Amino acid sequence: MNTEKYLIPGRAMMLEALARLNDLSGGAMTLFVVDSNGCVRGSLTDGDVRRALLAGMPLECTVDRAARHDFRFLRAGKPDVELIRDCRRRGLRLLPELNADGTLRRIINLDHTSNLLPMGAILMAGGRGERLRPLTLATPKPLLQIEGKAIIDYNIEALAAVGIDNITVTTRYLAEQLDDHFAAPVAGVNVRTVREDRPLGTIGAVSLIDLPPAGCTLVMNSDLLTTISFEDMYIHHRKSEAAVTIATVPYQVSVPFAILTTEGDRVTGLEEKPSYAYFANAGIYIFNNRILRSVDSDRPTDAPDLIARAIAGGEKVSYFPINGTWLDVGTPADFAQASELMRHHINFSRR
């Protein structure tokens, strides 16, 4: 972002502020007031100027008198997820991030980046996609196009939109195509690829990634289409103090027969054609890094086994129900459904 157009000296006149705000018409009409040392001292909107003039302040006054000095900002290196969410809900469109000395580090446009979730992401893309053949005979499943865009890119864009820019894609089958695909940034993110030289299970490839001891990482299958709120899932993970959080989707089983309840050889009840509701694993997880760092690169590891090991070790494992769309593009029928879904979504967005 070109930040200069959003900065105005505190000694500038109100008339200049009005002209500068007018130049921002059609976008986020907010200026940040800086002192002679380049430190941000306040924010100024057209509403602030209007209220100052109505209160009798002349146009010859300096803008530091009309600015809001109780403005909201972030400290560099200290992302505050709750603060950013609150700013967005209050309708703030620009949020400055300040260095320790008060100078501007950057301005976050909340219209484009809704949050800055402090975690990395790993997308698992090494599978052969055999159920989708012949579509995957020459193309890895994550690179199949749905409405002109690779399936995996929908997920990269969703992660970038919440400020996750440390993204690694694990590859194996037709890995060269994924390497070539991510040779250029996607959604402004330089995505890194890491290749398995042998099958490592559904989550074993995380052992090839150098993760920091602290913090957490989002791990997900790359062939999903979902509107999950990564922000809500992260906040849930943190507040629940879980070591692992599993995203879930509802799954209902209907039994077409009468089911008996028994004690010994005695029937104690009869339920006609019951339905049972379960939470099914959606293939999206948040792991504390120390759990992922325990994965052994010498043998395959599947995600359910890693989670079962965490539970057996007394770790808290939480779940997060997805409130929205989730589709595992695993079969030709799923692929056709996903294409139709995205077609309707794109057409609706253009209205």
Short mmCIF file of C-alpha atoms in Angstrom, two decimals:
data_model
loop_
_atom_site.label_atom_id
_atom_site.label_comp_id
_atom_site.label_asym_id
_atom_site.label_seq_id
_atom_site.Cartn_x
_atom_site.Cartn_y
_atom_site.Cartn_z
CA MET A 1 0.00 0.00 0.00
CA ASN A 2 1.14 3.55 -0.79
CA THR A 3 0.96 4.98 2.72
CA GLU A 4 2.07 8.53 1.88
CA LYS A 5 -1.36 9.60 0.66
CA TYR A 6 -2.81 8.70 4.07
CA LEU A 7 -0.34 10.78 6.10
CA ILE A 8 -0.69 14.48 6.90
CA PRO A 9 1.51 16.69 9.10
CA GLY A 10 -0.10 17.86 12.30
CA ARG A 11 0.80 21.45 11.41
CA ALA A 12 -1.16 21.31 8.12
CA MET A 13 -4.27 23.48 7.84
CA MET A 14 -7.81 22.13 7.89
CA LEU A 15 -8.35 23.26 4.31
CA GLU A 16 -5.48 21.06 3.18
CA ALA A 17 -6.97 18.14 5.11
CA LEU A 18 -10.28 18.61 3.31
CA ALA A 19 -8.51 18.57 -0.05
CA ARG A 20 -6.52 15.47 0.90
CA LEU A 21 -9.65 13.68 2.12
CA ASN A 22 -11.45 14.59 -1.10
CA ASP A 23 -8.62 12.96 -3.05
CA LEU A 24 -9.41 9.73 -1.19
CA SER A 25 -13.06 9.71 -2.34
CA GLY A 26 -14.18 6.25 -3.37
CA GLY A 27 -11.80 4.59 -0.94
CA ALA A 28 -11.07 4.66 2.77
CA MET A 29 -11.28 8.38 3.65
CA THR A 30 -8.96 8.45 6.67
CA LEU A 31 -5.75 10.40 7.28
CA PHE A 32 -3.17 9.74 9.96
CA VAL A 33 -1.63 12.79 11.59
CA VAL A 34 2.15 12.72 12.08
CA ASP A 35 4.44 15.03 14.04
CA SER A 36 7.79 16.46 12.94
CA ASN A 37 9.52 13.18 13.91
CA GLY A 38 7.21 11.08 11.76
CA CYS A 39 5.34 9.65 14.73
CA VAL A 40 1.62 9.02 14.27
CA ARG A 41 -0.32 11.14 16.76
CA GLY A 42 -3.91 10.79 15.63
CA SER A 43 -6.43 9.95 12.94
CA LEU A 44 -8.62 12.30 10.94
CA THR A 45 -11.76 11.57 8.90
CA ASP A 46 -14.13 13.87 7.06
CA GLY A 47 -16.50 13.42 10.00
CA ASP A 48 -13.82 14.70 12.42
CA VAL A 49 -13.31 17.77 10.23
CA ARG A 50 -17.04 18.40 9.97
CA ARG A 51 -17.52 18.19 13.74
CA ALA A 52 -14.59 20.53 14.34
CA LEU A 53 -15.98 23.14 11.94
CA LEU A 54 -19.46 22.90 13.46
CA ALA A 55 -17.87 23.47 16.87
CA GLY A 56 -16.50 26.77 15.58
CA MET A 57 -12.95 25.80 14.68
CA PRO A 58 -11.74 27.97 11.75
CA LEU A 59 -10.29 26.52 8.56
CA GLU A 60 -6.98 28.16 9.44
CA CYS A 61 -6.53 25.81 12.41
CA THR A 62 -4.04 22.97 12.23
CA VAL A 63 -5.31 19.45 11.84
CA ASP A 64 -3.80 18.20 15.09
CA ARG A 65 -6.56 20.13 16.90
CA ALA A 66 -9.32 18.24 15.07
CA ALA A 67 -7.66 14.81 15.01
CA ARG A 68 -8.68 11.94 17.24
CA HIS A 69 -5.80 11.22 19.57
CA ASP A 70 -7.49 8.13 21.01
CA PHE A 71 -7.22 6.37 17.65
CA ARG A 72 -6.80 2.62 17.40
CA PHE A 73 -3.56 1.08 16.24
CA LEU A 74 -1.46 -2.09 16.41
CA ARG A 75 2.00 -2.50 17.88
CA ALA A 76 4.48 -3.91 15.37
CA GLY A 77 5.07 -7.61 15.92
CA LYS A 78 2.10 -7.87 18.29
CA PRO A 79 -1.00 -8.76 16.26
CA ASP A 80 -4.14 -8.33 18.34
CA VAL A 81 -6.78 -10.52 16.73
CA GLU A 82 -9.61 -9.30 18.98
CA LEU A 83 -8.71 -5.62 18.43
CA ILE A 84 -8.65 -6.05 14.66
CA ARG A 85 -11.99 -7.86 14.72
CA ASP A 86 -13.52 -5.11 16.87
CA CYS A 87 -12.19 -2.39 14.53
CA ARG A 88 -13.67 -4.17 11.54
CA ARG A 89 -17.05 -4.55 13.25
CA ARG A 90 -17.04 -0.85 14.13
CA GLY A 91 -16.61 -0.01 10.46
CA LEU A 92 -12.96 1.08 10.56
CA ARG A 93 -11.36 0.45 7.19
CA LEU A 94 -7.73 1.41 7.85
CA LEU A 95 -5.68 0.35 10.85
CA PRO A 96 -2.12 1.63 11.34
CA GLU A 97 0.63 -0.59 12.69
CA LEU A 98 3.22 1.42 14.60
CA ASN A 99 6.83 0.73 15.48
CA ALA A 100 7.98 1.00 19.09
CA ASP A 101 8.95 4.67 18.54
CA GLY A 102 5.50 5.55 17.17
CA THR A 103 6.48 5.74 13.52
CA LEU A 104 4.34 4.04 10.93
CA ARG A 105 5.29 0.51 9.89
CA ARG A 106 2.34 -0.12 7.60
CA ILE A 107 -1.36 0.50 7.16
CA ILE A 108 -3.70 -2.50 7.09
CA ASN A 109 -6.71 -2.16 4.80
CA LEU A 110 -9.45 -4.12 6.55
CA ASP A 111 -11.45 -4.25 3.33
CA HIS A 112 -8.78 -6.56 1.88
CA THR A 113 -7.19 -8.17 4.95
CA SER A 114 -9.81 -8.89 7.60
CA ASN A 115 -7.34 -9.94 10.30
CA LEU A 116 -3.72 -10.89 11.00
CA LEU A 117 -3.92 -14.38 12.45
CA PRO A 118 -0.56 -15.18 14.09
CA MET A 119 -0.02 -18.63 12.67
CA GLY A 120 1.33 -20.34 9.60
CA ALA A 121 -0.52 -22.80 7.38
CA ILE A 122 0.38 -26.13 5.79
CA LEU A 123 -1.69 -27.45 2.90
CA MET A 124 -1.36 -31.16 2.15
CA ALA A 125 -1.24 -31.70 -1.62
CA GLY A 126 0.66 -34.95 -2.11
CA GLY A 127 -2.22 -37.33 -2.84
CA ARG A 128 -2.84 -39.03 -6.18
CA GLY A 129 -6.55 -38.19 -6.36
CA GLU A 130 -7.35 -41.65 -7.70
CA ARG A 131 -11.12 -41.34 -7.18
CA LEU A 132 -11.13 -38.39 -9.59
CA ARG A 133 -9.50 -40.21 -12.48
CA PRO A 134 -9.22 -39.59 -15.40
CA LEU A 135 -9.14 -35.89 -14.38
CA THR A 136 -6.07 -36.47 -12.22
CA LEU A 137 -4.09 -38.67 -14.59
CA ALA A 138 -2.06 -35.68 -15.82
CA THR A 139 -2.98 -33.01 -13.24
CA PRO A 140 -2.65 -33.11 -9.44
CA LYS A 141 -6.06 -32.73 -7.84
CA PRO A 142 -5.31 -29.38 -6.11
CA LEU A 143 -4.59 -27.83 -9.53
CA LEU A 144 -7.87 -28.90 -11.13
CA GLN A 145 -9.68 -25.79 -12.34
CA ILE A 146 -13.06 -24.80 -10.96
CA GLU A 147 -14.48 -21.72 -12.69
CA GLY A 148 -11.05 -20.84 -14.03
CA LYS A 149 -9.16 -21.15 -10.75
CA ALA A 150 -7.19 -24.00 -9.19
CA ILE A 151 -8.94 -25.58 -6.20
CA ILE A 152 -5.95 -24.91 -3.96
CA ASP A 153 -5.90 -21.22 -4.88
CA TYR A 154 -9.34 -20.69 -3.34
CA ASN A 155 -7.80 -21.80 -0.04
CA ILE A 156 -4.64 -19.72 -0.48
CA GLU A 157 -6.79 -16.64 -1.08
CA ALA A 158 -8.91 -17.35 2.01
CA LEU A 159 -5.79 -17.72 4.16
CA ALA A 160 -4.23 -14.54 2.76
CA ALA A 161 -7.44 -12.64 3.51
CA VAL A 162 -6.97 -13.28 7.25
CA GLY A 163 -3.31 -12.28 7.14
CA ILE A 164 -1.74 -15.75 6.96
CA ASP A 165 1.23 -15.33 4.65
CA ASN A 166 3.52 -18.12 5.90
CA ILE A 167 2.06 -20.91 3.76
CA THR A 168 3.70 -24.22 2.85
CA VAL A 169 2.28 -26.77 0.42
CA THR A 170 3.47 -30.38 0.78
CA THR A 171 3.70 -32.26 -2.51
CA ARG A 172 4.50 -35.67 -3.99
CA TYR A 173 2.32 -36.76 -6.93
CA LEU A 174 3.12 -34.62 -10.02
CA ALA A 175 5.02 -32.34 -7.66
CA GLU A 176 6.74 -30.45 -10.48
CA GLN A 177 3.41 -28.97 -11.56
CA LEU A 178 2.76 -27.62 -8.08
CA ASP A 179 6.31 -26.25 -7.90
CA ASP A 180 5.73 -24.43 -11.18
CA HIS A 181 2.31 -23.18 -10.09
CA PHE A 182 3.72 -21.58 -6.95
CA ALA A 183 6.80 -20.14 -8.65
CA ALA A 184 4.76 -16.92 -8.79
CA PRO A 185 2.88 -15.45 -5.80
CA VAL A 186 -0.77 -16.36 -5.28
CA ALA A 187 -2.98 -13.70 -3.66
CA GLY A 188 0.21 -11.78 -2.92
CA VAL A 189 1.72 -14.68 -0.98
CA ASN A 190 4.99 -16.42 -1.81
CA VAL A 191 3.90 -20.00 -1.20
CA ARG A 192 6.64 -22.53 -0.43
CA THR A 193 6.49 -26.15 -1.59
CA VAL A 194 8.07 -29.10 0.24
CA ARG A 195 8.25 -32.48 -1.47
CA GLU A 196 7.85 -35.90 0.14
CA ASP A 197 10.36 -38.39 -1.26
CA ARG A 198 8.19 -41.27 0.01
CA PRO A 199 4.62 -41.62 1.33
CA LEU A 200 4.42 -40.13 4.84
CA GLY A 201 0.71 -40.53 5.55
CA THR A 202 -1.93 -37.84 5.69
CA ILE A 203 0.06 -35.57 8.01
CA GLY A 204 3.58 -36.99 8.18
CA ALA A 205 4.92 -34.39 5.75
CA VAL A 206 4.79 -31.76 8.51
CA SER A 207 7.99 -33.39 9.78
CA LEU A 208 9.78 -31.91 6.75
CA ILE A 209 8.94 -28.36 7.83
CA ASP A 210 10.98 -26.43 10.37
CA LEU A 211 8.31 -25.14 12.75
CA PRO A 212 9.02 -22.83 15.68
CA PRO A 213 8.57 -24.42 19.11
CA ALA A 214 5.92 -21.92 20.19
CA GLY A 215 2.68 -20.94 18.53
CA CYS A 216 0.31 -22.93 16.37
CA THR A 217 -0.15 -23.92 12.73
CA LEU A 218 -3.21 -24.52 10.62
CA VAL A 219 -3.05 -27.79 8.68
CA MET A 220 -5.62 -28.61 6.02
CA ASN A 221 -6.28 -30.74 2.99
CA SER A 222 -5.69 -28.71 -0.14
CA ASP A 223 -8.62 -30.09 -2.14
CA LEU A 224 -11.43 -28.60 -0.04
CA LEU A 225 -13.83 -25.83 -0.92
CA THR A 226 -15.06 -24.14 2.24
CA THR A 227 -16.25 -20.87 3.69
CA ILE A 228 -14.94 -21.72 7.15
CA SER A 229 -14.05 -18.70 9.29
CA PHE A 230 -10.37 -19.20 10.03
CA GLU A 231 -10.62 -16.21 12.36
CA ASP A 232 -13.38 -17.81 14.46
CA MET A 233 -11.54 -21.13 14.50
CA TYR A 234 -8.30 -19.51 15.69
CA ILE A 235 -10.09 -17.58 18.45
CA HIS A 236 -11.88 -20.77 19.53
CA HIS A 237 -8.58 -22.66 19.61
CA ARG A 238 -6.92 -20.00 21.73
CA LYS A 239 -9.80 -19.46 24.15
CA SER A 240 -10.35 -23.18 24.68
CA GLU A 241 -6.62 -23.58 25.45
CA ALA A 242 -6.58 -26.66 23.24
CA ALA A 243 -3.49 -28.40 21.90
CA VAL A 244 -5.47 -29.47 18.83
CA THR A 245 -8.68 -28.12 17.32
CA ILE A 246 -10.52 -30.13 14.66
CA ALA A 247 -12.92 -28.44 12.25
CA THR A 248 -16.06 -30.54 11.89
CA VAL A 249 -19.09 -30.87 9.64
CA PRO A 250 -22.41 -32.44 10.63
CA TYR A 251 -22.96 -36.01 9.48
CA GLN A 252 -26.28 -37.77 9.92
CA VAL A 253 -26.91 -41.49 9.69
CA SER A 254 -30.47 -42.73 9.15
CA VAL A 255 -31.20 -46.37 9.91
CA PRO A 256 -34.02 -47.78 7.75
CA PHE A 257 -34.99 -50.38 10.38
CA ALA A 258 -36.34 -50.48 13.90
CA ILE A 259 -33.45 -50.56 16.39
CA LEU A 260 -33.66 -52.55 19.61
CA THR A 261 -32.12 -51.64 22.96
CA THR A 262 -31.38 -54.67 25.08
CA GLU A 263 -30.18 -55.90 28.48
CA GLY A 264 -28.91 -59.44 28.20
CA ASP A 265 -31.55 -61.31 26.20
CA ARG A 266 -34.29 -58.86 27.19
CA VAL A 267 -35.57 -56.14 24.84
CA THR A 268 -35.94 -52.87 26.75
CA GLY A 269 -36.99 -50.65 23.88
CA LEU A 270 -37.64 -50.29 20.20
CA GLU A 271 -36.95 -47.21 18.08
CA GLU A 272 -38.37 -47.07 14.58
CA LYS A 273 -35.96 -45.85 11.86
CA PRO A 274 -33.81 -43.62 14.09
CA SER A 275 -31.36 -40.98 12.91
CA TYR A 276 -28.04 -40.28 14.58
CA ALA A 277 -26.10 -37.01 14.26
CA TYR A 278 -22.31 -36.93 14.47
CA PHE A 279 -19.47 -34.49 14.03
CA ALA A 280 -17.31 -35.57 11.08
CA ASN A 281 -13.68 -34.59 10.58
CA ALA A 282 -13.49 -31.82 7.96
CA GLY A 283 -9.75 -32.19 7.28
CA ILE A 284 -8.88 -28.79 8.77
CA TYR A 285 -6.92 -28.56 12.04
CA ILE A 286 -5.07 -26.14 14.26
CA PHE A 287 -2.18 -27.80 16.08
CA ASN A 288 0.08 -26.33 18.69
CA ASN A 289 3.51 -26.55 17.12
CA ARG A 290 4.92 -28.81 19.82
CA ILE A 291 2.41 -31.48 18.70
CA LEU A 292 3.47 -31.20 15.07
CA ARG A 293 7.16 -31.18 16.01
CA SER A 294 6.66 -34.61 17.60
CA VAL A 295 5.90 -36.18 14.21
CA ASP A 296 8.63 -38.63 13.19
CA SER A 297 9.93 -38.27 9.62
CA ASP A 298 11.10 -41.91 9.60
CA ARG A 299 7.61 -43.39 9.37
CA PRO A 300 4.18 -42.46 7.96
CA THR A 301 1.74 -40.68 10.25
CA ASP A 302 -1.97 -40.13 9.67
CA ALA A 303 -3.81 -37.21 11.26
CA PRO A 304 -6.22 -39.41 13.30
CA ASP A 305 -3.27 -41.30 14.78
CA LEU A 306 -1.49 -38.08 15.76
CA ILE A 307 -4.66 -36.77 17.39
CA ALA A 308 -5.30 -40.06 19.17
CA ARG A 309 -1.76 -39.90 20.51
CA ALA A 310 -2.37 -36.37 21.81
CA ILE A 311 -5.57 -37.47 23.56
CA ALA A 312 -3.83 -40.46 25.11
CA GLY A 313 -1.12 -38.11 26.38
CA GLY A 314 -3.68 -35.99 28.22
CA GLU A 315 -3.73 -33.12 25.73
CA LYS A 316 -6.93 -31.16 25.23
CA VAL A 317 -8.45 -31.71 21.80
CA SER A 318 -11.30 -29.38 20.87
CA TYR A 319 -13.67 -29.24 17.91
CA PHE A 320 -14.98 -26.34 15.86
CA PRO A 321 -18.21 -26.80 13.84
CA ILE A 322 -18.07 -25.19 10.40
CA ASN A 323 -20.95 -22.77 9.91
CA GLY A 324 -21.02 -22.54 6.15
CA THR A 325 -19.96 -24.38 3.04
CA TRP A 326 -17.66 -27.39 3.11
CA LEU A 327 -17.09 -29.68 0.18
CA ASP A 328 -14.47 -32.39 -0.20
CA VAL A 329 -13.76 -32.56 -3.94
CA GLY A 330 -13.08 -36.27 -3.97
CA THR A 331 -15.16 -37.75 -6.80
CA PRO A 332 -16.36 -36.64 -10.26
CA ALA A 333 -19.79 -35.95 -8.72
CA ASP A 334 -18.17 -33.76 -6.06
CA PHE A 335 -16.21 -31.94 -8.76
CA ALA A 336 -19.36 -31.24 -10.75
CA GLN A 337 -21.14 -30.02 -7.61
CA ALA A 338 -18.21 -27.77 -6.69
CA SER A 339 -18.16 -26.28 -10.19
CA GLU A 340 -21.87 -25.54 -10.04
CA LEU A 341 -21.56 -24.08 -6.54
CA MET A 342 -18.75 -21.72 -7.53
CA ARG A 343 -20.57 -20.72 -10.71
CA HIS A 344 -23.59 -19.60 -8.68
CA HIS A 345 -21.36 -17.90 -6.11
CA ILE A 346 -19.42 -15.93 -8.74
CA ASN A 347 -22.58 -14.90 -10.60
CA PHE A 348 -24.19 -13.75 -7.34
CA SER A 349 -21.08 -11.74 -6.39
CA ARG A 350 -21.18 -9.89 -9.71
CA ARG A 351 -24.73 -8.62 -9.17
#
